[in-house]
XYZ file of C-alpha atoms in Angstrom:
704
model
C 5.714 2.202 42.837
C 6.570 4.876 45.881
C 9.746 6.886 44.880
C 11.075 9.600 47.706
C 13.986 11.492 45.452
C 15.346 15.392 46.914
C 18.124 16.849 45.541
C 20.136 15.986 47.715
C 20.059 12.149 47.287
C 21.664 12.688 43.742
C 24.322 11.127 42.335
C 27.812 12.898 42.211
C 28.614 15.210 39.143
C 24.849 14.121 37.666
C 22.160 16.936 37.354
C 18.996 16.223 39.539
C 16.515 15.397 36.287
C 18.843 12.523 35.156
C 19.699 11.098 38.865
C 15.514 11.527 39.372
C 15.437 9.170 35.973
C 18.506 6.992 36.930
C 16.920 6.129 40.092
C 13.523 5.465 38.636
C 14.502 3.481 36.018
C 16.209 1.631 38.515
C 13.526 1.002 40.586
C 11.564 -0.056 37.777
C 13.681 -2.503 36.829
C 13.961 -4.114 40.167
C 10.510 -4.224 40.645
C 9.927 -5.976 37.008
C 12.147 -8.565 37.371
C 11.265 -9.247 41.326
C 7.655 -9.825 39.951
C 8.948 -11.704 36.847
C 10.435 -14.441 38.781
C 6.992 -15.071 40.719
C 5.279 -14.991 37.434
C 6.994 -17.199 35.424
C 7.053 -19.910 38.994
C 3.038 -19.638 38.661
C 2.759 -19.913 35.339
C 5.339 -22.908 34.905
C 3.602 -24.671 37.848
C 0.555 -23.675 36.128
C 1.015 -26.400 33.305
C 1.664 -29.224 35.421
C -0.658 -32.345 34.874
C -2.781 -32.676 38.406
C -2.321 -36.423 39.567
C -3.505 -37.617 42.899
C -0.448 -39.895 43.838
C -2.133 -41.655 46.904
C 0.234 -44.537 49.259
C -3.094 -46.590 50.038
C -2.820 -50.397 49.478
C -6.453 -50.636 49.383
C -6.320 -48.667 46.080
C -6.556 -50.142 42.604
C -3.063 -50.865 41.322
C -2.396 -51.644 37.413
C -1.837 -55.259 36.630
C -0.558 -56.748 33.254
C -2.331 -59.784 31.925
C 0.711 -62.266 31.447
C -1.167 -65.227 30.608
C -3.546 -63.942 27.731
C -0.604 -61.430 26.334
C 0.622 -62.375 22.813
C 4.013 -63.800 22.641
C 6.989 -61.380 22.704
C 9.597 -60.967 20.214
C 12.528 -61.361 22.113
C 14.895 -58.794 20.332
C 11.199 -56.540 20.359
C 12.414 -53.202 22.149
C 11.163 -52.736 25.783
C 9.982 -50.128 28.291
C 10.929 -49.589 31.493
C 8.757 -48.063 34.305
C 9.862 -46.418 37.611
C 7.012 -45.345 39.763
C 7.496 -42.557 42.634
C 6.034 -42.288 45.894
C 4.554 -38.508 47.093
C 7.757 -37.664 49.090
C 9.478 -38.845 45.970
C 10.742 -42.007 46.710
C 10.954 -45.143 44.285
C 8.422 -47.233 44.817
C 7.920 -49.856 42.426
C 9.959 -50.730 38.719
C 9.021 -53.131 35.998
C 9.384 -53.495 32.426
C 6.584 -53.228 29.292
C 7.266 -54.850 26.310
C 6.144 -53.368 22.913
C 3.848 -54.642 20.655
C 3.523 -54.163 17.216
C 0.476 -52.476 14.998
C 0.093 -52.315 11.385
C -1.297 -48.569 10.118
C -2.378 -47.451 7.081
C 0.620 -45.135 5.394
C 0.407 -41.532 6.222
C 0.438 -39.414 2.999
C 2.442 -36.258 3.726
C 0.840 -32.816 2.717
C 1.620 -31.002 -0.531
C 3.979 -28.519 -0.780
C 2.545 -24.710 -0.647
C 2.920 -21.617 -0.428
C 1.719 -18.930 1.611
C 0.585 -15.241 0.396
C -0.952 -12.541 2.429
C -4.269 -11.324 0.328
C -4.451 -7.766 -0.306
C -5.953 -5.558 -2.913
C -3.953 -2.813 -3.842
C 0.222 -3.190 -4.312
C 2.284 -2.613 -1.344
C 5.500 -0.203 -2.080
C 8.538 -2.318 -0.473
C 11.506 -0.666 -2.638
C 14.249 -2.672 -1.176
C 14.277 -5.672 1.122
C 16.109 -4.506 4.454
C 19.357 -5.276 5.088
C 18.733 -7.199 8.127
C 18.134 -11.008 7.009
C 14.574 -12.384 9.110
C 15.767 -16.180 8.609
C 18.033 -18.347 6.534
C 15.799 -19.959 4.072
C 16.322 -23.251 3.345
C 19.307 -23.573 5.460
C 18.982 -27.624 5.831
C 18.473 -27.987 2.139
C 21.753 -28.936 0.750
C 20.963 -28.154 -3.157
C 20.287 -24.506 -1.743
C 23.176 -22.342 -1.682
C 21.969 -20.001 1.906
C 25.900 -18.542 1.660
C 24.948 -16.992 -1.653
C 21.575 -15.831 0.144
C 23.193 -14.452 3.168
C 25.549 -11.802 1.476
C 22.407 -10.178 0.207
C 22.386 -8.673 3.313
C 23.752 -6.825 6.323
C 23.363 -8.390 9.204
C 20.688 -11.099 11.027
C 17.375 -10.094 12.416
C 18.161 -11.230 15.384
C 21.348 -9.326 16.027
C 18.945 -6.537 16.323
C 15.520 -7.782 17.848
C 14.438 -4.787 21.052
C 13.879 -6.576 24.014
C 10.412 -6.410 24.951
C 10.978 -6.523 29.139
C 13.097 -3.303 28.498
C 9.906 -1.742 26.637
C 7.799 -2.637 29.453
C 10.327 -1.144 31.833
C 10.984 2.123 30.450
C 7.262 2.824 29.205
C 6.574 2.164 33.080
C 9.539 4.662 33.809
C 8.408 7.545 31.673
C 4.828 6.348 33.055
C 6.324 7.314 36.862
C 8.337 10.194 35.626
C 5.601 12.191 33.511
C 2.510 11.199 36.065
C 4.093 11.659 39.331
C 7.290 13.953 38.976
C 5.634 16.313 36.113
C 8.596 15.681 33.861
C 8.371 16.120 30.177
C 8.888 13.768 27.486
C 11.805 15.409 25.868
C 13.469 16.211 29.298
C 13.379 12.354 30.115
C 15.005 12.096 26.422
C 17.706 14.442 26.699
C 18.949 12.383 30.221
C 19.896 9.243 27.432
C 19.357 7.181 30.753
C 17.234 5.111 28.330
C 17.499 4.399 24.698
C 16.215 7.727 22.673
C 14.874 5.406 20.233
C 13.293 3.233 22.106
C 11.819 5.959 24.055
C 10.308 8.023 21.156
C 8.797 4.647 19.585
C 6.946 3.151 22.291
C 5.265 7.252 23.264
C 3.666 7.522 19.622
C 0.257 6.521 19.120
C 1.017 3.535 16.920
C 4.138 2.126 18.886
C 2.033 2.339 22.573
C -0.733 0.652 21.141
C 1.045 -2.654 18.849
C 1.943 -4.819 21.681
C 0.645 -6.593 24.445
C 1.473 -5.849 27.923
C 1.827 -7.959 31.489
C 0.346 -7.519 34.478
C 2.648 -5.677 35.875
C 2.902 -3.633 38.030
C 0.146 -5.212 40.322
C -1.339 -2.309 41.603
C -1.744 -0.478 38.500
C -1.050 -2.762 35.058
C 0.400 -1.134 31.700
C -2.189 -1.703 28.864
C -2.981 0.801 25.850
C -5.303 3.439 27.181
C -2.905 4.385 29.963
C 0.453 4.281 28.278
C 1.853 7.538 28.306
C 1.633 9.134 24.712
C 2.541 12.254 23.210
C 0.230 13.899 20.463
C 1.486 15.087 17.581
C 0.371 18.367 18.106
C 0.329 21.071 21.302
C -3.251 22.258 21.391
C -6.022 20.073 19.997
C -7.436 22.704 18.089
C -9.500 21.306 15.144
C -7.109 22.862 12.420
C -4.092 21.077 14.030
C -5.741 17.713 14.109
C -6.762 18.135 10.537
C -3.767 19.013 9.440
C -1.872 15.437 11.278
C -4.074 13.744 9.681
C -3.702 15.144 6.474
C -0.171 14.537 6.021
C -0.855 10.711 6.008
C -4.544 11.073 3.687
C -3.596 10.122 0.185
C -4.943 11.957 -1.975
C -3.861 10.580 -5.397
C -7.360 9.188 -7.271
C -6.317 5.375 -6.765
C -6.599 5.544 -3.172
C -8.642 8.438 -1.334
C -7.959 6.786 2.265
C -5.339 7.449 4.968
C -2.154 5.094 5.412
C -2.195 4.019 1.614
C -0.075 1.251 0.943
C 1.484 2.608 -1.998
C 2.508 5.862 -1.706
C 5.244 6.645 0.943
C 6.241 9.357 2.797
C 3.892 11.772 4.272
C 1.445 13.721 1.457
C 1.575 17.399 0.975
C -1.028 19.474 2.622
C -3.965 20.431 0.139
C -4.076 24.069 -0.527
C -7.417 25.962 0.640
C -9.790 26.016 -1.713
C -11.037 29.497 -3.386
C -14.889 30.749 -2.988
C -16.660 30.487 -6.100
C -20.158 31.715 -4.788
C -21.000 35.428 -4.319
C -22.954 36.649 -1.277
C -25.615 37.571 -3.500
C -25.481 33.645 -5.111
C -25.128 32.542 -1.862
C -28.370 34.442 -0.555
C -30.309 33.174 -3.743
C -29.913 29.177 -2.980
C -31.539 29.528 0.263
C -35.119 28.439 -0.144
C -36.696 28.961 3.354
C -34.904 30.564 6.370
C -33.273 27.692 9.059
C -34.168 29.282 11.808
C -35.674 33.032 12.898
C -31.940 33.650 13.167
C -31.205 32.933 9.877
C -28.516 35.105 7.783
C -31.096 35.789 5.586
C -33.623 37.413 7.559
C -31.083 39.608 8.975
C -31.988 39.099 13.017
C -29.663 38.996 15.447
C -30.295 37.621 18.990
C -30.715 39.464 22.006
C -27.096 38.443 23.257
C -24.086 37.177 21.552
C -23.138 33.863 21.952
C -19.498 33.061 23.278
C -16.988 32.204 20.567
C -14.071 29.800 22.415
C -10.927 29.595 20.414
C -11.741 26.047 19.438
C -15.278 27.346 18.129
C -13.497 29.761 15.839
C -10.946 27.805 14.332
C -13.512 24.794 13.517
C -15.565 27.493 11.323
C -12.179 28.686 9.913
C -10.653 25.428 8.865
C -14.531 23.923 7.704
C -14.256 27.570 5.324
C -10.985 26.665 4.483
C -11.746 23.305 2.355
C -15.573 24.022 1.920
C -15.881 27.532 1.469
C -19.186 27.553 -0.173
C -21.006 26.163 2.617
C -24.063 27.880 3.317
C -24.149 29.619 6.919
C -26.884 27.642 7.579
C -24.940 24.352 7.464
C -22.112 25.792 9.315
C -24.172 26.703 12.163
C -25.172 23.429 12.735
C -21.426 22.533 12.667
C -20.048 25.001 15.008
C -23.415 25.330 17.277
C -24.082 28.732 16.607
C -26.718 30.990 15.383
C -26.958 31.533 11.613
C -26.472 35.533 11.663
C -23.287 35.226 13.486
C -21.567 32.417 11.651
C -22.441 34.405 8.785
C -21.097 37.668 10.215
C -17.660 35.339 10.667
C -17.993 34.381 7.502
C -17.657 37.454 5.638
C -15.163 38.190 7.853
C -12.899 35.871 7.294
C -12.863 35.731 3.437
C -12.309 39.494 3.594
C -9.124 38.823 5.822
C -7.971 36.107 3.187
C -5.851 38.572 1.097
C -4.376 36.516 -1.751
C -0.754 37.632 -2.711
C 0.062 38.558 -5.958
C 1.498 36.357 -8.166
C 3.459 36.405 -10.910
C 1.441 35.828 -14.403
C 1.915 31.977 -16.067
C 4.376 32.818 -18.794
C 2.824 30.615 -21.502
C 2.613 30.579 -25.082
C -0.442 32.190 -26.339
C -1.161 29.006 -28.245
C 0.313 25.265 -28.025
C 0.304 25.419 -32.019
C 3.154 28.823 -32.088
C 5.283 25.968 -30.222
C 8.406 24.736 -32.072
C 7.784 21.443 -33.294
C 10.244 19.478 -30.690
C 10.078 21.789 -28.144
C 8.329 19.710 -25.524
C 10.101 16.086 -25.145
C 7.913 13.501 -23.651
C 8.528 10.126 -22.265
C 5.519 8.685 -20.437
C 4.243 6.455 -23.512
C 7.038 4.217 -22.554
C 7.149 2.090 -19.129
C 10.312 0.532 -20.094
C 12.419 4.158 -19.852
C 9.702 6.038 -17.887
C 8.743 6.331 -13.617
C 6.151 8.394 -12.877
C 6.649 11.183 -10.840
C 4.449 13.010 -7.918
C 1.904 15.515 -9.267
C 3.715 18.624 -9.436
C 2.650 21.495 -7.104
C 4.768 24.347 -7.895
C 3.950 28.372 -8.472
C 4.876 29.733 -11.866
C 4.896 27.690 -15.521
C 5.858 23.844 -15.513
C 9.448 23.762 -16.900
C 13.007 23.405 -15.575
C 13.251 26.746 -14.625
C 10.870 26.137 -11.781
C 11.770 22.433 -11.500
C 8.676 20.952 -12.185
C 9.113 17.271 -11.748
C 6.744 16.719 -14.632
C 9.098 18.928 -16.622
C 12.511 17.409 -15.184
C 11.018 13.855 -15.711
C 9.581 14.294 -19.501
C 6.490 13.610 -17.970
C 2.497 15.331 -19.187
C 1.142 17.284 -16.144
C -2.086 15.348 -15.037
C -5.518 16.505 -13.728
C -3.981 15.983 -10.313
C -1.090 18.703 -10.922
C -1.864 21.980 -9.520
C -0.941 23.803 -12.573
C -3.283 25.696 -14.605
C -5.556 23.854 -17.130
C -3.801 25.988 -19.941
C -0.256 24.201 -18.947
C 1.946 23.891 -21.781
C 2.662 20.323 -20.485
C -0.787 19.233 -19.441
C -2.416 15.935 -21.081
C -5.338 17.108 -22.974
C -7.482 13.699 -22.414
C -10.420 12.554 -24.744
C -13.623 14.023 -25.620
C -14.755 10.099 -26.996
C -18.601 10.334 -26.452
C -20.931 7.262 -26.356
C -21.073 4.974 -29.371
C -24.102 3.222 -30.558
C -22.541 -0.035 -28.278
C -23.008 2.527 -25.477
C -19.531 2.195 -25.102
C -16.281 4.512 -25.695
C -12.518 4.900 -25.139
C -12.003 0.895 -25.826
C -9.892 1.338 -29.288
C -7.022 3.483 -30.616
C -9.553 6.064 -31.627
C -9.242 7.344 -28.302
C -5.932 9.630 -27.586
C -5.820 8.153 -24.005
C -6.289 4.631 -24.875
C -3.545 5.077 -27.608
C -1.021 6.618 -25.260
C -1.574 3.561 -23.323
C -2.771 5.685 -20.100
C -5.892 5.272 -18.687
C -8.858 8.246 -18.459
C -8.226 10.874 -16.411
C -11.400 11.697 -14.216
C -10.134 15.146 -13.950
C -9.830 16.068 -17.983
C -11.660 13.204 -19.791
C -15.455 14.660 -19.056
C -17.339 13.286 -21.942
C -16.372 9.716 -21.601
C -17.793 9.557 -17.963
C -14.272 7.990 -16.303
C -14.979 9.923 -13.342
C -18.397 8.278 -12.515
C -17.054 4.331 -10.991
C -20.762 3.688 -11.024
C -20.491 3.791 -15.030
C -19.081 1.592 -17.460
C -19.445 3.784 -20.257
C -16.043 4.261 -20.823
C -14.153 1.139 -21.527
C -10.551 2.720 -20.537
C -10.988 3.226 -16.708
C -11.402 -0.135 -15.293
C -8.645 -0.616 -13.511
C -8.840 2.744 -11.337
C -12.344 1.354 -11.128
C -11.756 -1.994 -10.183
C -13.834 -3.752 -12.439
C -12.991 -7.394 -11.865
C -14.542 -10.106 -12.880
C -15.248 -12.884 -10.372
C -13.198 -16.169 -10.557
C -12.059 -18.683 -8.043
C -8.755 -20.721 -7.450
C -9.321 -24.135 -8.033
C -6.916 -27.184 -8.707
C -5.612 -27.477 -12.554
C -3.757 -30.556 -14.083
C -0.281 -27.434 -13.404
C -1.120 -27.261 -9.191
C -3.487 -24.237 -8.515
C -5.246 -21.902 -11.497
C -7.135 -19.104 -11.620
C -11.001 -19.964 -13.144
C -13.522 -17.947 -13.968
C -17.303 -17.491 -12.612
C -18.619 -15.236 -15.400
C -18.401 -14.687 -18.678
C -16.234 -11.959 -19.978
C -15.520 -10.550 -23.262
C -12.613 -9.794 -25.405
C -10.755 -6.516 -23.977
C -12.316 -6.998 -20.698
C -10.323 -5.979 -17.390
C -10.225 -9.660 -15.538
C -8.353 -8.422 -12.996
C -5.462 -6.650 -12.110
C -1.753 -7.838 -11.139
C -0.570 -6.640 -7.745
C 2.234 -7.625 -5.099
C 5.127 -5.854 -3.541
C 6.416 -2.695 -5.523
C 10.418 -3.686 -5.398
C 13.545 -2.293 -6.661
C 15.851 -4.507 -9.366
C 18.304 -5.367 -6.241
C 15.240 -6.915 -3.998
C 14.380 -8.608 -7.759
C 17.705 -10.292 -7.899
C 18.146 -11.405 -4.546
C 14.695 -12.724 -4.011
C 15.289 -14.502 -7.451
C 17.738 -17.181 -6.041
C 14.579 -18.530 -3.851
C 12.470 -18.479 -6.619
C 14.651 -20.179 -8.802
C 15.109 -22.912 -6.120
C 11.452 -23.658 -5.164
C 10.404 -23.446 -9.149
C 8.196 -20.194 -8.336
C 8.566 -17.068 -9.652
C 6.043 -14.244 -9.509
C 8.050 -11.077 -10.768
C 6.784 -8.826 -13.386
C 8.564 -5.696 -14.841
C 6.216 -2.572 -13.845
C 8.381 0.358 -15.335
C 12.108 1.384 -15.180
C 12.355 1.386 -11.470
C 9.731 -0.961 -10.053
C 8.680 -4.247 -10.783
C 6.085 -6.237 -9.150
C 6.504 -9.485 -6.849
C 3.104 -11.430 -6.211
C 4.748 -14.093 -4.361
C 4.817 -12.675 -0.560
C 1.717 -10.850 -1.159
C -0.824 -10.867 -4.233
C -4.281 -11.609 -5.184
C -5.805 -14.350 -7.389
C -3.577 -12.912 -10.816
C -0.919 -14.823 -9.119
C -2.535 -18.468 -10.102
C -2.526 -17.882 -14.353
C -0.656 -20.498 -15.357
C 1.009 -20.509 -18.901
C -0.204 -21.336 -22.594
C 2.347 -20.382 -25.158
C 0.813 -18.217 -28.237
C -2.388 -18.600 -29.180
C -3.707 -21.155 -26.169
C -3.414 -18.031 -24.141
C -6.549 -16.103 -23.495
C -5.387 -13.305 -21.534
C -2.825 -10.663 -21.410
C -1.361 -8.083 -18.802
C -0.965 -4.288 -20.077
C 0.831 -1.939 -18.505
C -1.280 1.838 -17.904
C -0.484 4.783 -16.819
C -3.319 5.653 -13.964
C -3.926 9.189 -13.019
C 0.382 9.288 -12.415
C 0.710 5.621 -11.429
C 1.552 2.642 -13.242
C -0.414 -0.792 -12.439
C -0.797 -3.836 -14.560
C -4.050 -5.192 -15.690
C -4.934 -8.589 -16.814
C -7.140 -8.444 -19.753
C -9.222 -10.895 -22.181
C -7.586 -11.100 -25.547
C -10.780 -13.429 -26.786
C -14.235 -14.128 -25.092
C -13.844 -16.753 -22.626
C -16.571 -18.747 -21.198
C -17.400 -19.181 -17.134
C -15.580 -22.389 -15.781
C -12.418 -21.724 -17.995
C -9.160 -21.543 -16.517
C -7.560 -18.241 -17.696
C -4.209 -18.680 -19.422
C -1.165 -16.018 -20.029
C 1.803 -16.322 -22.163
C 4.730 -16.146 -19.791
C 7.059 -14.640 -22.807
C 10.327 -16.691 -24.041
C 12.596 -14.659 -21.556
C 10.686 -15.922 -18.489
C 12.109 -19.677 -19.868
C 15.149 -18.460 -21.131
C 15.957 -17.628 -17.159
C 14.375 -20.551 -15.777
C 14.230 -23.635 -18.367
C 11.159 -25.452 -18.577
C 12.358 -28.473 -17.627
C 12.981 -27.206 -13.692
C 8.836 -26.320 -13.881
C 7.251 -29.677 -13.381
C 4.023 -27.735 -12.655
C 4.109 -26.346 -16.430
C 2.783 -28.014 -19.301
C 5.212 -29.673 -21.730
C 4.524 -27.392 -24.351
C 6.248 -24.405 -22.743
C 9.409 -25.081 -24.100
C 8.525 -24.020 -27.483
C 7.234 -20.286 -26.750
C 5.875 -18.174 -29.611
C 7.049 -14.287 -29.772
C 4.106 -11.871 -28.966
C 3.112 -9.886 -31.875
C 4.470 -6.678 -33.193
C 0.959 -5.032 -32.927
C 0.624 -5.752 -29.027
C 2.884 -3.389 -28.019
C 1.967 -3.012 -24.363
C 2.187 -6.524 -23.763
C 3.736 -7.483 -20.175
C 5.173 -11.164 -19.195
C 6.544 -12.399 -16.051
C 9.968 -12.162 -16.247
C 13.002 -12.888 -13.450
C 14.781 -9.239 -13.676
C 13.785 -5.982 -14.787
C 14.870 -6.578 -18.298
C 13.156 -5.508 -21.133
C 13.035 -8.839 -23.535
C 11.119 -7.326 -26.677
C 13.235 -6.556 -29.835
C 12.711 -2.719 -31.088
C 9.921 -2.592 -33.566
C 9.729 -0.220 -36.678
C 7.169 2.140 -35.680
C 4.138 2.058 -38.108
C 1.777 5.158 -39.132
C -1.193 4.961 -37.130
C -4.336 5.382 -38.567
C -5.670 8.900 -38.742
C -7.939 9.338 -35.842
C -11.620 10.163 -36.596
C -14.028 10.900 -33.978
C -17.525 11.831 -33.531
C -17.565 15.423 -33.819
C -15.882 16.643 -37.332
C -13.817 19.368 -37.833
C -15.903 22.248 -39.757
C -13.068 24.368 -40.292
C -11.732 22.320 -43.229
C -10.130 19.786 -44.659
C -6.653 21.363 -44.377
C -5.657 20.923 -40.751
C -6.850 16.920 -40.753
C -4.254 16.784 -43.425
C -1.501 18.906 -41.946
C -2.085 16.871 -38.494
C -2.470 13.705 -40.273
C 1.044 14.220 -41.671
C 2.693 14.963 -38.796
C 0.967 12.209 -36.688
C 3.020 10.069 -39.239
C 6.622 11.272 -38.476
C 5.432 11.089 -34.938
C 7.555 14.399 -34.549
C 4.521 16.095 -32.799
C 2.124 16.193 -29.817
C -1.276 16.383 -31.722
C -3.483 18.068 -28.977
C -5.959 20.510 -30.091
C -7.396 23.772 -29.236
C -10.977 24.350 -27.975
C -13.411 24.391 -31.213
C -11.024 21.873 -33.444
C -11.865 17.681 -33.695
C -13.176 16.554 -30.653
C -12.428 13.077 -30.573
C -8.242 13.722 -31.055
C -6.596 14.667 -27.829
C -3.040 15.424 -27.225
C -0.610 12.483 -28.714
C 3.115 12.746 -29.192
C 4.562 9.224 -30.814
C 7.800 8.158 -30.065
C 11.308 9.168 -31.562
C 12.637 7.186 -34.544
C 15.301 6.003 -31.451
C 12.872 3.931 -29.568
C 10.601 0.938 -30.252
C 7.305 2.178 -29.871
C 6.002 0.047 -26.819
C 4.382 2.138 -24.203
C 4.539 -0.995 -21.854
C 6.218 -3.444 -23.380
C 8.178 -6.412 -20.487
């Protein structure tokens, strides 16, 4: 499309740029709809049946065998047939009688619910304020008017016009390529919707739709759609920083665009070097080339270093400072000696500003007994926060999110290892069974949290290939194989391999939603007699209905008939629900879980035809199972507060050799639930930091 424009053609009282954008937009609009009319006619014509109509009297004509036909019911329906010739004029009219046939009755397909398969939960929060559609609007038993009240408007009221998207993208393409306008100049004219232009010119927005074959001379397609990169100059550091904003560094993810942690991630800080120049030289066994840095030779001519070459070297050193010059030379394609010289110069220029020393007590035991309060043992009254990354001590003076949330600092926090809020982890070692951390002897297990791979070193929690640590199964996704198959209560989940008491079978995953969304979804769930909501913590619940895994098919069994239980665990600063076996289960057995009395209080058992009749009487979980979770409708805890019981004194592989006085003192404090039991270096290695709940709490770390 050729658009000739001069300033003299500008519209009155409109600046030349706006006039140019307006004329280009109008021309694209007229061109598109002129092309679309012809294109639609061709598409509709292609759907017509190709029938050869002839007026030749010699051609065979359809005949009716009247003599051999069966007697017709005079009251049977008939069909009138009208034939037309090629000119569209009536040619013949006749009537056909109907005939009855007996066929086998067709059974309707049983009702089913679709579920998107996922491997990790998806953060949804609250459902959108617009309603995609009205569910069960043709069902007189469903009060869809009450369901509509949960939303602000309908989705069809804000659906984007796909034709307008194509026209706007093509207009922007002409203006940027043919007239040299910048994207921001086009947006500032407000001739086209700014939000639409901004969305369609992003990398994802421009490639998330198909484009028609328009304009015919240069149709739109993903590679030629105008795209505004997020960085001005494509230097390696700028590209890497942009990618790191969307790379989830959480220990549970470690990949880009994760579905659990919303928002842009904080850029990781530069890593300081740990090797001296002498240690670096000693680590090289043989030179990489005749210009290797350990030989001290320079080439006759120095290489040309572009800005991109220098930036690539410094970006690599920023996150891998101990890399050998020999390896860096391969990355930047420069001589090793020159790389070593620039490496030393860069580190010399990286002067760290002096930081105020962290004001920490000399010993954790010098602190007052109740100086620190922690709430991260009780998922009913606690929601995890992101790891802290502030300068200074972890207290309210620095607005430390861990301190404000009454939480422990974890291994992913950027604070010092000597931080007074730091979770101390465990020092568990292998037992005779080559396993560890699966009982209350482990302070992490006792605190309803999985072992921290950055802190718990001896139990091998950091190694995903090792199964020594029994308290790291969720983060390493050590799921058991199973199959979804029909049971007497609908579909059920069956084991394909044997499991033992305490083994993780799978993780309960789905949409992470707030209470308002739980209430809006509950009405539909109650109508179809299907409910997949588990309470996760004080803020979020997990709904395995729209999206989930095989755990959503685990059916109910009361009391001791259940062979699995659901437990909330704090996994690397994130609450997750694991489905664990409570007894040895053989392959081929169906997994059953006690849904809990609160589930049937909100949903009477008589309304669940797919559930066993015994579900009307559900026994309460025993007080010892203090971190059992149960499916329920709303995020409300149904356990009655239990009286705190004194835990058994913790023993370990390594015994305290400093006498029995300290052990008795710790046991006395442990019985009082008053202080954290973290130990200094040199004390009993099997103990770790632990602070029991206050007298007002239930003592449960993960009740639901």
